[in-house]
Short mmCIF file of C-alpha atoms in Angstrom, two decimals:
data_model
loop_
_atom_site.label_atom_id
_atom_site.label_comp_id
_atom_site.label_asym_id
_atom_site.label_seq_id
_atom_site.Cartn_x
_atom_site.Cartn_y
_atom_site.Cartn_z
CA MET A 1 80.65 133.13 27.77
CA SER A 2 81.07 129.86 29.72
CA GLY A 3 78.41 127.58 28.30
CA GLU A 4 76.93 127.03 32.49
CA THR A 5 73.75 127.95 32.95
CA ALA A 6 73.53 129.47 36.79
CA VAL A 7 70.69 127.66 38.80
CA PRO A 8 68.31 130.21 40.35
CA GLU A 9 68.70 130.96 43.98
CA TRP A 10 64.89 129.80 44.79
CA LEU A 11 65.43 126.53 43.13
CA ARG A 12 68.70 126.09 44.86
CA GLU A 13 66.93 126.67 48.07
CA GLY A 14 64.06 124.58 47.51
CA GLY A 15 65.78 121.51 46.09
CA ARG A 16 67.61 121.98 49.34
CA VAL A 17 64.76 121.71 51.65
CA LEU A 18 63.59 119.00 49.32
CA TYR A 19 66.67 116.81 49.54
CA LEU A 20 66.45 117.86 53.86
CA TRP A 21 62.75 116.75 53.91
CA PHE A 22 63.37 113.19 52.63
CA ALA A 23 66.55 112.71 54.36
CA ILE A 24 64.72 113.39 57.56
CA GLY A 25 61.14 111.75 56.47
CA LEU A 26 63.42 108.58 56.05
CA ALA A 27 64.40 108.97 59.78
CA THR A 28 61.01 110.27 61.41
CA THR A 29 58.65 108.53 59.41
CA PRO A 30 58.65 104.93 60.28
CA GLY A 31 59.37 105.54 63.93
CA ALA A 32 56.39 108.53 64.31
CA ALA A 33 54.24 106.54 61.79
CA LEU A 34 54.45 103.04 64.66
CA VAL A 35 54.07 105.42 67.63
CA VAL A 36 50.85 106.83 66.31
CA ASP A 37 49.75 103.41 65.28
CA ARG A 38 49.82 102.12 68.69
CA VAL A 39 48.62 105.34 70.49
CA LEU A 40 45.66 105.79 68.52
CA ILE A 41 42.76 103.02 68.24
CA GLY A 42 41.42 102.78 64.82
CA GLU A 43 43.82 105.04 63.83
CA PRO A 44 42.22 106.97 60.70
CA TYR A 45 43.46 106.90 56.64
CA ASP A 46 47.16 106.07 58.01
CA ALA A 47 47.31 109.02 60.27
CA GLY A 48 50.76 107.65 61.57
CA LEU A 49 52.30 108.24 58.11
CA TYR A 50 50.57 111.80 57.87
CA ALA A 51 52.02 112.58 61.16
CA GLY A 52 55.65 111.27 60.48
CA GLN A 53 55.52 113.26 57.31
CA LEU A 54 54.52 116.53 59.07
CA LEU A 55 57.04 115.92 61.41
CA ALA A 56 59.58 115.83 58.93
CA ILE A 57 58.66 118.78 57.31
CA VAL A 58 58.59 120.77 60.22
CA VAL A 59 62.06 119.26 61.07
CA ALA A 60 63.49 119.90 57.68
CA ALA A 61 62.29 123.44 57.98
CA GLY A 62 64.21 124.05 61.44
CA VAL A 63 67.45 122.67 60.00
CA ASN A 64 67.15 124.61 57.05
CA TRP A 65 66.48 127.77 59.25
CA ARG A 66 68.80 127.10 61.78
CA TYR A 67 71.52 125.46 59.98
CA PRO A 68 71.53 127.02 56.45
CA ASP A 69 74.96 125.65 55.91
CA VAL A 70 74.54 122.14 57.15
CA ASP A 71 76.21 119.24 55.40
CA LEU A 72 73.68 117.54 53.52
CA GLY A 73 75.67 114.54 53.51
CA ARG A 74 75.91 114.17 57.04
CA VAL A 75 71.99 114.87 57.34
CA TRP A 76 71.53 111.66 54.53
CA ARG A 77 74.17 109.65 57.15
CA PHE A 78 72.03 110.24 60.20
CA ALA A 79 68.80 109.33 58.26
CA SER A 80 70.49 106.22 56.81
CA VAL A 81 71.59 105.08 59.72
CA ALA A 82 68.48 105.94 61.60
CA PHE A 83 66.13 104.10 59.36
CA VAL A 84 68.68 100.77 58.84
CA THR A 85 68.78 100.54 62.98
CA PHE A 86 64.63 101.05 63.23
CA ALA A 87 64.67 98.57 60.70
CA VAL A 88 67.01 96.05 62.51
CA LEU A 89 65.27 96.74 65.84
CA ALA A 90 61.72 95.66 64.25
CA ALA A 91 63.30 92.48 63.32
CA PHE A 92 64.21 91.93 66.80
CA THR A 93 60.78 93.09 68.48
CA THR A 94 57.20 91.77 68.48
CA ALA A 95 56.44 95.46 69.57
CA PHE A 96 56.20 96.10 65.52
CA ASP A 97 53.89 93.36 64.41
CA GLY A 98 51.86 93.58 67.71
CA ARG A 99 48.52 93.93 67.47
CA THR A 100 47.71 96.00 70.26
CA SER A 101 46.41 99.97 70.25
CA GLY A 102 45.90 102.07 72.96
CA SER A 103 48.09 100.05 75.68
CA LEU A 104 51.34 101.58 77.50
CA TYR A 105 53.25 98.66 76.74
CA PRO A 106 53.71 98.74 72.77
CA VAL A 107 53.78 102.55 72.99
CA ILE A 108 57.00 102.60 74.87
CA ARG A 109 58.72 99.72 73.19
CA VAL A 110 58.09 101.44 69.74
CA THR A 111 59.18 104.59 71.43
CA LEU A 112 62.53 103.25 72.52
CA ALA A 113 63.30 101.58 69.60
CA TRP A 114 62.65 105.01 67.70
CA ILE A 115 64.96 106.72 70.49
CA ALA A 116 67.58 104.33 69.38
CA ALA A 117 67.63 104.74 66.06
CA LEU A 118 67.63 108.48 66.06
CA ALA A 119 70.50 108.62 68.34
CA ALA A 120 72.18 106.21 66.46
CA GLY A 121 71.59 108.20 63.42
CA VAL A 122 73.21 111.17 65.48
CA VAL A 123 76.27 109.40 66.15
CA ALA A 124 76.49 108.47 63.14
CA ALA A 125 76.32 111.88 61.67
CA ARG A 126 78.69 113.48 63.92
CA THR A 127 81.86 110.36 63.45
CA ASP A 128 83.85 110.73 60.65
CA ASP A 129 86.31 108.31 62.29
CA TRP A 130 84.63 105.18 64.51
CA ARG A 131 87.85 105.18 66.51
CA ASP A 132 86.50 108.79 68.31
CA LEU A 133 84.16 106.53 70.04
CA LEU A 134 86.38 104.57 71.69
CA PRO A 135 86.93 105.18 75.53
CA GLY A 136 90.20 107.50 76.45
CA ARG A 137 90.06 108.87 72.66
CA MET B 1 83.12 122.46 70.55
CA THR B 2 86.27 120.81 70.98
CA SER B 3 86.72 117.51 69.40
CA ASN B 4 87.03 116.02 72.87
CA GLU B 5 83.47 117.61 73.64
CA ARG B 6 82.39 116.12 70.55
CA GLY B 7 83.45 112.60 71.28
CA THR B 8 81.64 112.45 75.22
CA THR B 9 78.77 114.15 73.68
CA ARG B 10 78.81 111.41 70.67
CA ARG B 11 79.71 108.36 73.59
CA ARG B 12 76.71 109.88 75.23
CA ALA B 13 74.38 109.58 72.56
CA LEU B 14 75.75 105.90 71.80
CA ALA B 15 74.84 105.24 75.57
CA VAL B 16 71.14 106.40 75.05
CA GLY B 17 70.78 104.80 71.95
CA ALA B 18 72.31 101.73 73.30
CA GLY B 19 70.01 101.45 76.45
CA ALA B 20 66.89 102.73 74.83
CA ALA B 21 67.45 99.24 72.19
CA VAL B 22 67.97 96.92 74.74
CA GLY B 23 64.87 98.54 76.82
CA SER B 24 62.90 98.18 73.29
CA VAL B 25 63.83 94.66 72.54
CA ALA B 26 63.66 93.34 76.50
CA LEU B 27 60.92 95.03 78.00
CA PRO B 28 58.98 92.39 80.03
CA ALA B 29 55.44 92.57 78.68
CA SER B 30 54.36 91.37 82.19
CA TRP B 31 55.25 94.65 83.73
CA PHE B 32 52.38 95.90 81.99
CA HIS B 33 49.56 93.22 82.13
CA SER B 34 47.68 91.55 85.08
CA ASP B 35 48.01 88.06 86.21
CA PRO B 36 45.10 85.55 85.02
CA LEU B 37 42.45 85.69 87.76
CA ASP B 38 39.88 82.43 87.61
CA GLY B 39 36.60 84.70 87.74
CA THR B 40 33.67 82.45 87.07
CA THR B 41 31.41 83.77 89.74
CA VAL B 42 29.31 86.33 88.90
CA LYS B 43 27.52 89.13 91.02
CA PRO B 44 23.75 88.30 92.07
CA GLY B 45 21.31 90.26 90.37
CA THR B 46 23.50 91.41 87.13
CA TRP B 47 23.73 89.91 83.78
CA PRO B 48 27.12 90.86 82.49
CA ALA B 49 27.59 88.78 79.43
CA TRP B 50 25.54 86.29 77.05
CA ARG B 51 24.18 83.29 78.93
CA ARG B 52 25.51 85.31 81.94
CA ASP B 53 28.75 83.93 83.27
CA PRO B 54 31.55 82.23 81.29
CA ALA B 55 30.20 78.58 81.59
CA ARG B 56 27.50 80.18 79.66
CA THR B 57 24.97 78.61 82.00
CA GLY B 58 22.37 81.41 81.56
CA HIS B 59 21.37 80.96 85.38
CA ASP B 60 21.09 83.11 88.45
CA PRO B 61 20.31 81.04 91.30
CA ASP B 62 20.00 84.42 93.96
CA GLY B 63 18.30 86.90 91.19
CA SER B 64 14.79 87.68 91.47
CA ALA B 65 12.41 88.26 88.50
CA PRO B 66 8.53 88.72 87.41
CA THR B 67 6.58 85.14 87.95
CA ARG B 68 3.72 86.59 86.53
CA GLU B 69 2.20 89.03 83.89
CA PRO B 70 4.68 91.78 84.17
CA ASP B 71 4.21 95.54 84.05
CA VAL B 72 6.17 97.22 81.33
CA ALA B 73 8.45 99.52 83.50
CA TRP B 74 10.06 101.47 80.03
CA ARG B 75 10.14 100.69 76.67
CA THR B 76 12.87 102.58 74.42
CA THR B 77 13.42 102.24 70.49
CA LEU B 78 16.60 101.51 69.12
CA PRO B 79 17.55 102.76 66.22
CA ASP B 80 19.48 100.22 64.42
CA ASP B 81 16.46 99.30 62.98
CA ASN B 82 18.26 96.17 59.92
CA SER B 83 20.22 94.89 62.55
CA ALA B 84 20.33 91.08 62.76
CA ARG B 85 21.30 90.60 66.46
CA THR B 86 20.76 92.42 69.47
CA ARG B 87 22.53 91.71 72.58
CA LEU B 88 22.33 92.56 76.09
CA ALA B 89 24.22 92.85 79.33
CA ALA B 90 23.40 94.59 82.72
CA SER B 91 25.45 95.51 85.79
CA ARG B 92 25.58 98.36 88.03
CA GLY B 93 22.60 99.85 87.09
CA ALA B 94 23.13 100.24 83.51
CA LEU B 95 22.16 98.12 80.50
CA TYR B 96 24.52 97.53 77.77
CA VAL B 97 22.81 97.10 74.17
CA ALA B 98 24.86 96.03 71.00
CA THR B 99 22.88 95.86 67.80
CA ASP B 100 25.01 95.36 64.45
CA ARG B 101 26.19 99.05 63.93
CA ARG B 102 26.02 100.79 67.44
CA LEU B 103 26.83 100.33 71.30
CA ARG B 104 24.58 102.07 73.87
CA ALA B 105 24.40 102.27 77.60
CA VAL B 106 20.98 103.06 79.26
CA ASP B 107 19.86 103.66 82.46
CA ALA B 108 18.57 100.45 83.85
CA ALA B 109 15.85 102.24 85.90
CA THR B 110 14.53 104.72 83.54
CA GLY B 111 15.60 103.58 79.65
CA GLU B 112 17.61 106.83 79.22
CA THR B 113 20.35 106.70 76.90
CA ARG B 114 23.64 107.44 79.11
CA TRP B 115 26.00 107.02 75.88
CA GLU B 116 26.05 105.81 72.45
CA ARG B 117 28.81 104.61 70.05
CA THR B 118 28.72 104.07 66.34
CA ARG B 119 32.69 104.15 66.35
CA LEU B 120 35.36 103.20 68.36
CA GLY B 121 38.52 105.07 67.26
CA THR B 122 40.15 107.60 69.36
CA LEU B 123 39.44 110.00 66.84
CA ALA B 124 36.48 110.79 65.57
CA TRP B 125 36.81 110.10 62.18
CA ASP B 126 38.09 106.78 62.61
CA ARG B 127 38.75 104.31 59.80
CA GLU B 128 35.55 102.24 60.05
CA PRO B 129 32.02 102.60 61.46
CA LEU B 130 31.19 99.71 64.11
CA TRP B 131 30.27 95.83 63.09
CA VAL B 132 29.46 94.23 66.13
CA GLU B 133 30.60 90.73 65.98
CA GLY B 134 30.59 89.33 69.76
CA GLY B 135 30.09 91.12 73.29
CA PRO B 136 29.38 92.95 75.32
CA ALA B 137 30.50 91.41 78.20
CA LEU B 138 31.03 93.37 81.24
CA HIS B 139 34.14 93.13 83.41
CA ASP B 140 35.37 95.62 86.16
CA GLY B 141 35.07 99.34 84.84
CA GLN B 142 34.97 97.63 81.13
CA VAL B 143 32.59 97.02 78.44
CA LEU B 144 34.25 94.28 76.26
CA LEU B 145 33.18 94.24 72.64
CA GLY B 146 34.22 92.16 69.62
CA ALA B 147 33.72 94.33 66.53
CA SER B 148 35.06 93.87 62.74
CA VAL B 149 38.55 92.25 63.20
CA SER B 150 39.14 93.18 66.71
CA ALA B 151 38.41 92.82 70.44
CA TYR B 152 38.05 96.20 72.25
CA GLY B 153 37.97 97.23 75.91
CA LEU B 154 35.76 100.39 76.25
CA ASP B 155 35.42 102.45 79.83
CA ARG B 156 32.03 101.71 80.79
CA ASP B 157 31.26 105.08 81.99
CA ASP B 158 31.81 106.77 78.49
CA GLY B 159 32.22 104.15 75.77
CA ARG B 160 35.92 105.37 75.17
CA ALA B 161 37.87 102.67 73.85
CA GLU B 162 40.83 101.68 75.93
CA TRP B 163 42.53 99.10 74.13
CA GLN B 164 42.05 97.48 70.58
CA TYR B 165 43.56 93.94 69.62
CA ARG B 166 43.28 93.36 65.99
CA THR B 167 43.19 90.26 64.16
CA ASN B 168 43.65 89.58 60.14
CA SER B 169 39.73 88.52 59.93
CA SER B 170 36.40 88.78 61.76
CA LEU B 171 36.00 87.41 65.13
CA ASP B 172 34.36 83.61 65.56
CA ALA B 173 33.65 84.36 68.79
CA THR B 174 34.63 86.30 71.95
CA LEU B 175 34.48 84.76 75.74
CA ARG B 176 35.59 86.91 79.14
CA ALA B 177 36.34 84.61 81.83
CA GLY B 178 37.81 86.69 85.01
CA ASN B 179 40.39 89.10 83.33
CA THR B 180 41.20 87.38 80.39
CA VAL B 181 39.25 87.66 76.57
CA TYR B 182 39.31 84.64 74.70
CA VAL B 183 38.95 85.65 70.77
CA ALA B 184 39.12 82.96 67.65
CA SER B 185 40.25 84.60 64.39
CA SER B 186 42.68 84.50 61.73
CA VAL B 187 45.95 85.59 63.76
CA GLY B 188 49.32 85.60 61.40
CA ASP B 189 49.33 82.57 59.49
CA GLY B 190 46.38 80.71 60.89
CA ASP B 191 43.46 80.72 62.47
CA ARG B 192 43.93 80.40 66.46
CA LEU B 193 42.69 81.10 69.69
CA VAL B 194 43.80 84.26 71.41
CA ALA B 195 44.14 85.29 75.19
CA ILE B 196 44.13 89.01 75.89
CA ASP B 197 44.56 90.51 79.12
CA ALA B 198 41.14 92.25 79.85
CA ALA B 199 42.89 95.55 81.49
CA SER B 200 45.40 96.28 79.04
CA GLY B 201 44.63 94.29 76.07
CA LEU B 202 47.94 92.43 75.77
CA GLU B 203 48.16 89.23 74.41
CA ARG B 204 49.13 86.41 77.38
CA TRP B 205 49.05 83.64 74.66
CA LYS B 206 47.76 82.08 71.45
CA THR B 207 47.75 78.71 70.08
CA PRO B 208 49.54 77.49 67.13
CA ALA B 209 48.26 78.01 63.72
CA ASP B 210 44.82 75.89 63.47
CA ARG B 211 44.90 74.72 67.00
CA GLY B 212 42.40 75.33 69.80
CA VAL B 213 38.93 76.26 70.00
CA VAL B 214 36.66 78.62 69.12
CA PRO B 215 35.78 80.11 72.87
CA THR B 216 32.41 79.46 73.82
CA ALA B 217 32.20 78.34 77.38
CA SER B 218 34.68 78.33 80.03
CA ALA B 219 35.01 76.57 83.44
CA GLY B 220 37.21 74.79 86.09
CA GLY B 221 39.95 76.15 83.80
CA TYR B 222 39.00 74.87 80.60
CA VAL B 223 37.69 76.69 77.65
CA VAL B 224 35.28 74.66 75.49
CA GLY B 225 34.15 75.39 71.69
CA PRO B 226 34.21 74.03 68.44
CA PRO B 227 37.57 72.97 67.36
CA ILE B 228 39.91 75.11 65.09
CA GLY B 229 40.98 72.70 63.62
CA PRO B 230 39.45 69.72 61.28
CA ASP B 231 39.13 67.09 63.79
CA GLY B 232 36.19 66.74 66.21
CA SER B 233 32.84 68.59 66.68
CA ILE B 234 34.00 69.80 70.61
CA ALA B 235 37.30 70.59 72.36
CA ALA B 236 38.80 71.52 75.49
CA VAL B 237 42.11 73.65 76.24
CA ASP B 238 43.72 74.74 78.87
CA ALA B 239 42.42 78.29 79.93
CA GLY B 240 46.09 79.16 81.15
CA SER B 241 48.25 77.86 77.95
CA GLY B 242 45.85 77.18 75.32
CA GLY B 243 47.11 73.71 75.30
CA VAL B 244 44.43 71.17 73.56
CA GLU B 245 43.43 68.82 76.65
CA TRP B 246 40.53 66.68 74.87
CA THR B 247 38.80 66.76 71.17
CA ARG B 248 35.56 64.75 70.45
CA ASP B 249 33.49 63.66 68.02
CA LEU B 250 29.73 63.50 68.72
CA PRO B 251 26.98 61.70 67.38
CA GLY B 252 25.16 63.53 64.45
CA GLU B 253 25.66 66.89 63.41
CA VAL B 254 26.22 69.77 66.04
CA SER B 255 23.73 73.07 65.76
CA ARG B 256 25.83 76.26 64.46
CA PHE B 257 23.65 77.74 67.13
CA GLY B 258 24.37 75.34 70.25
CA ASP B 259 26.74 76.60 71.95
CA PRO B 260 27.52 74.66 74.84
CA CYS B 261 27.28 75.30 78.42
CA ILE B 262 29.07 73.96 81.04
CA ALA B 263 27.34 72.92 84.77
CA ASP B 264 28.71 71.14 87.56
CA GLY B 265 31.86 70.03 85.88
CA THR B 266 29.49 68.55 82.67
CA VAL B 267 29.34 69.97 79.18
CA TYR B 268 25.98 70.25 77.41
CA VAL B 269 26.52 70.47 73.44
CA GLY B 270 23.01 70.69 71.25
CA GLY B 271 22.59 69.39 68.08
CA GLU B 272 21.20 66.32 66.30
CA THR B 273 21.80 65.17 70.06
CA LEU B 274 22.18 66.63 73.24
CA SER B 275 25.28 65.38 74.60
CA ALA B 276 26.46 65.39 78.21
CA LEU B 277 30.31 65.17 78.38
CA SER B 278 32.31 65.14 81.61
CA LEU B 279 34.69 68.58 81.06
CA THR B 280 37.99 67.33 82.47
CA GLY B 281 38.19 64.52 80.11
CA GLY B 282 35.55 64.75 77.69
CA SER B 283 33.95 61.30 77.98
CA THR B 284 30.40 61.29 77.19
CA ARG B 285 27.91 60.69 80.39
CA TRP B 286 24.82 60.58 78.36
CA SER B 287 23.52 61.37 74.87
CA ARG B 288 19.67 61.77 73.78
CA SER B 289 18.21 62.26 70.67
CA LEU B 290 16.52 65.25 70.21
CA GLY B 291 14.70 64.19 66.98
CA VAL B 292 15.14 67.46 65.01
CA ALA B 293 15.28 67.22 61.17
CA ASP B 294 18.01 70.17 61.45
CA ALA B 295 20.53 70.37 63.84
CA ASP B 296 20.62 74.27 63.65
CA ALA B 297 17.00 74.41 65.02
CA VAL B 298 18.58 73.19 68.58
CA ARG B 299 19.55 76.77 70.27
CA PRO B 300 21.81 76.76 73.22
CA PRO B 301 21.63 74.97 76.18
CA VAL B 302 21.03 76.79 79.79
CA SER B 303 21.47 74.91 83.13
CA ASP B 304 21.21 75.11 86.93
CA GLY B 305 23.19 71.85 87.35
CA GLY B 306 20.82 69.63 87.76
CA THR B 307 18.47 70.25 84.80
CA ALA B 308 19.34 71.37 81.79
CA TYR B 309 16.96 73.46 79.55
CA LEU B 310 17.13 74.48 75.84
CA VAL B 311 14.84 75.20 72.66
CA ALA B 312 14.60 72.60 70.11
CA GLY B 313 13.06 71.89 66.50
CA GLU B 314 10.90 73.81 64.09
CA PRO B 315 7.91 74.11 65.39
CA ALA B 316 10.12 74.90 68.47
CA ARG B 317 9.56 73.47 71.81
CA ALA B 318 10.92 73.72 75.26
CA LEU B 319 12.62 70.93 77.21
CA ALA B 320 14.07 70.28 80.37
CA VAL B 321 16.52 67.22 80.67
CA GLY B 322 17.92 65.70 83.41
CA ALA B 323 21.50 66.10 84.20
CA GLU B 324 21.83 62.68 85.79
CA ARG B 325 20.62 60.26 82.96
CA GLY B 326 19.38 62.44 80.61
CA ASP B 327 15.94 61.68 81.00
CA ILE B 328 13.30 64.16 79.51
CA GLN B 329 11.59 65.56 82.50
CA TRP B 330 9.18 67.94 80.47
CA GLU B 331 8.24 69.24 77.19
CA VAL B 332 6.58 72.26 76.20
CA ASP B 333 5.64 73.48 72.49
CA LEU B 334 6.46 77.08 71.83
CA PRO B 335 5.42 79.70 69.21
CA PRO B 336 8.02 80.80 67.16
CA VAL B 337 11.70 80.96 68.29
CA PRO B 338 14.43 83.08 66.52
CA PRO B 339 17.05 80.76 65.95
CA GLY B 340 19.99 82.22 67.95
CA GLY B 341 18.16 83.18 71.35
CA ALA B 342 19.20 81.76 74.56
CA PRO B 343 16.84 81.41 77.52
CA ALA B 344 17.53 82.86 80.69
CA LEU B 345 17.06 81.02 84.17
CA VAL B 346 16.15 82.79 86.98
CA ASP B 347 15.15 81.63 90.76
CA GLY B 348 12.91 78.51 89.18
CA THR B 349 11.75 80.42 86.04
CA LEU B 350 12.87 80.09 82.67
CA TYR B 351 11.97 82.60 80.63
CA VAL B 352 12.36 82.19 76.63
CA GLY B 353 12.40 84.81 73.75
CA LEU B 354 9.83 84.23 71.58
CA GLU B 355 10.12 85.97 68.03
CA SER B 356 6.92 88.42 69.03
CA GLY B 357 7.54 88.38 72.50
CA VAL B 358 8.73 86.61 75.79
CA LEU B 359 7.50 83.23 77.71
CA ALA B 360 7.95 82.26 81.38
CA LEU B 361 7.69 78.70 82.30
CA ASP B 362 8.07 77.34 85.55
CA ALA B 363 11.52 75.70 85.21
CA VAL B 364 10.29 72.35 87.35
CA THR B 365 7.04 71.56 85.62
CA GLY B 366 7.05 73.44 82.52
CA GLU B 367 3.83 75.37 83.31
CA GLU B 368 3.51 78.45 81.61
CA LEU B 369 3.53 81.40 84.31
CA PHE B 370 2.92 84.60 81.60
CA ARG B 371 3.16 85.21 77.66
CA VAL B 372 3.80 88.90 76.72
CA THR B 373 3.60 89.12 73.39
CA THR B 374 4.68 92.75 71.29
CA SER B 375 3.70 94.00 67.81
CA GLY B 376 7.62 94.17 66.86
CA GLY B 377 9.16 90.79 65.91
CA ALA B 378 12.38 89.67 67.26
CA ASN B 379 15.75 89.44 64.85
CA LEU B 380 17.51 86.67 64.66
CA ALA B 381 18.33 86.40 68.28
CA ASN B 382 16.08 86.99 71.33
CA SER B 383 17.97 86.08 74.63
CA PRO B 384 15.99 87.80 77.51
CA ILE B 385 18.03 89.09 80.43
CA VAL B 386 17.56 89.70 84.02
CA ALA B 387 19.13 92.15 86.20
CA GLY B 388 18.10 94.22 89.41
CA GLY B 389 14.58 92.32 89.64
CA ARG B 390 13.64 93.18 85.92
CA LEU B 391 13.48 91.51 82.83
CA PHE B 392 15.12 92.92 79.45
CA VAL B 393 13.90 91.74 76.34
CA ALA B 394 14.98 93.14 72.85
CA LEU B 395 12.38 92.81 70.14
CA GLY B 396 13.32 94.19 67.09
CA ARG B 397 13.95 97.67 67.09
CA ARG B 398 12.22 98.16 70.51
CA LEU B 399 13.98 97.16 74.03
CA TYR B 400 11.55 96.42 77.21
CA ALA B 401 12.01 96.31 80.74
CA MET B 402 9.92 94.62 82.79
CA GLU B 403 9.01 94.18 86.59
CA GLU B 404 6.72 92.45 88.83
CA PRO B 405 3.24 94.17 89.13
#
């Protein structure tokens, strides 16, 4: 008899979804929160953060259902690169510390930054060797 | 999917990401806001802001209003019973009434409420109830309002907020000139004057920390008001850039309620003295002692260019002061007047808000034309306005529309 204790399937599944949620939340919450903050005037109770978390839950559940064997390491690579890219763009654009809500300009700038961050995350998740991205490879 | 196809997809994602990143950083704000317009003229028969125009003359040369004991066309009750101030603006058949905690649009013909706002957020359960700091001011299809720490552009038809510009602290003042809204408040690491595009709510420029003026009047490409920094008692900045043009110290204290007005290139500032300064250079044209014990007992002046009018002192008196040399043309004792109100000057008649009514004086002679006394007392400000031939007065919780009998 071995000393190992079998982890119940539901617990493993739950932990995996939680793990996915945290990772995807890292990629979605800052962008969604900022977009919602710029769209809504007098946004209530940090609505942007809640919206970002809700989006993360939905996406995590979708990924878990559609890709049950997804590599969690890749998901974390996607999330961390998306987060860092968003943070770097935040340092270079005033849209992030802008004071205007309800206007198209800050909404577009923040949305573009979020798209750029997610795209960088996708590229990072799907690339094991960066030389694959070079033209002609 | 082959590795070659994956590479193509990744390169596409990389291209999309790079394009979006460049767009996010480099997208020009100028594509989204309108070019600044000089808009110091106001349509006759309208009163779109406090003291009517950006120069704060309080004067409508082409308007008409009652010149003898008026009839009350309608009256309505305002629900904000503890409001310290009631501010009025009128245009296009609507009257906009801002009390401390609500903004109401009223049909100027009937007094019926068109809409009312106690919160300005997009969602019904937004973060904070309304707390009005400045305005209302009307511009095209918008009502501009300073509330709590933000400036707002609202749809004039339904009061829906179109944009919000947030600062770090309560707004010191808001002023609309042309299609630009000027606000003074704490922004970033200091107090600043900020110019905001009225159409989009986007920032045009802001002054460096602790520079600029509290925007109280604008004309001829200048914004005038008390300096934000420690020096001087009045200053002017370039309306297009915020650069300080001049700063002056005035003799005696300046009234907290004595916001300047500008008429025919002269800035009138009230306090222990009434001073007339050149708009372009800030040089003193004349200065006259008002003989008041308390500078704050001097209310904001209004002017038609030839004469400046103001209410000063406790007990209060109305004065007409010649613009050329500062000579007192007439002086009239008044019943009690609240501290923050400004008179309205229309077609040769000066309307002065009292603590319990309104008084009309002949602007040339100072002769009393009529006096309406009501039972409801005024709050801190009683600034009558005139639009569409009617005189509108807010007294306590009552709003009155008066017309020629």
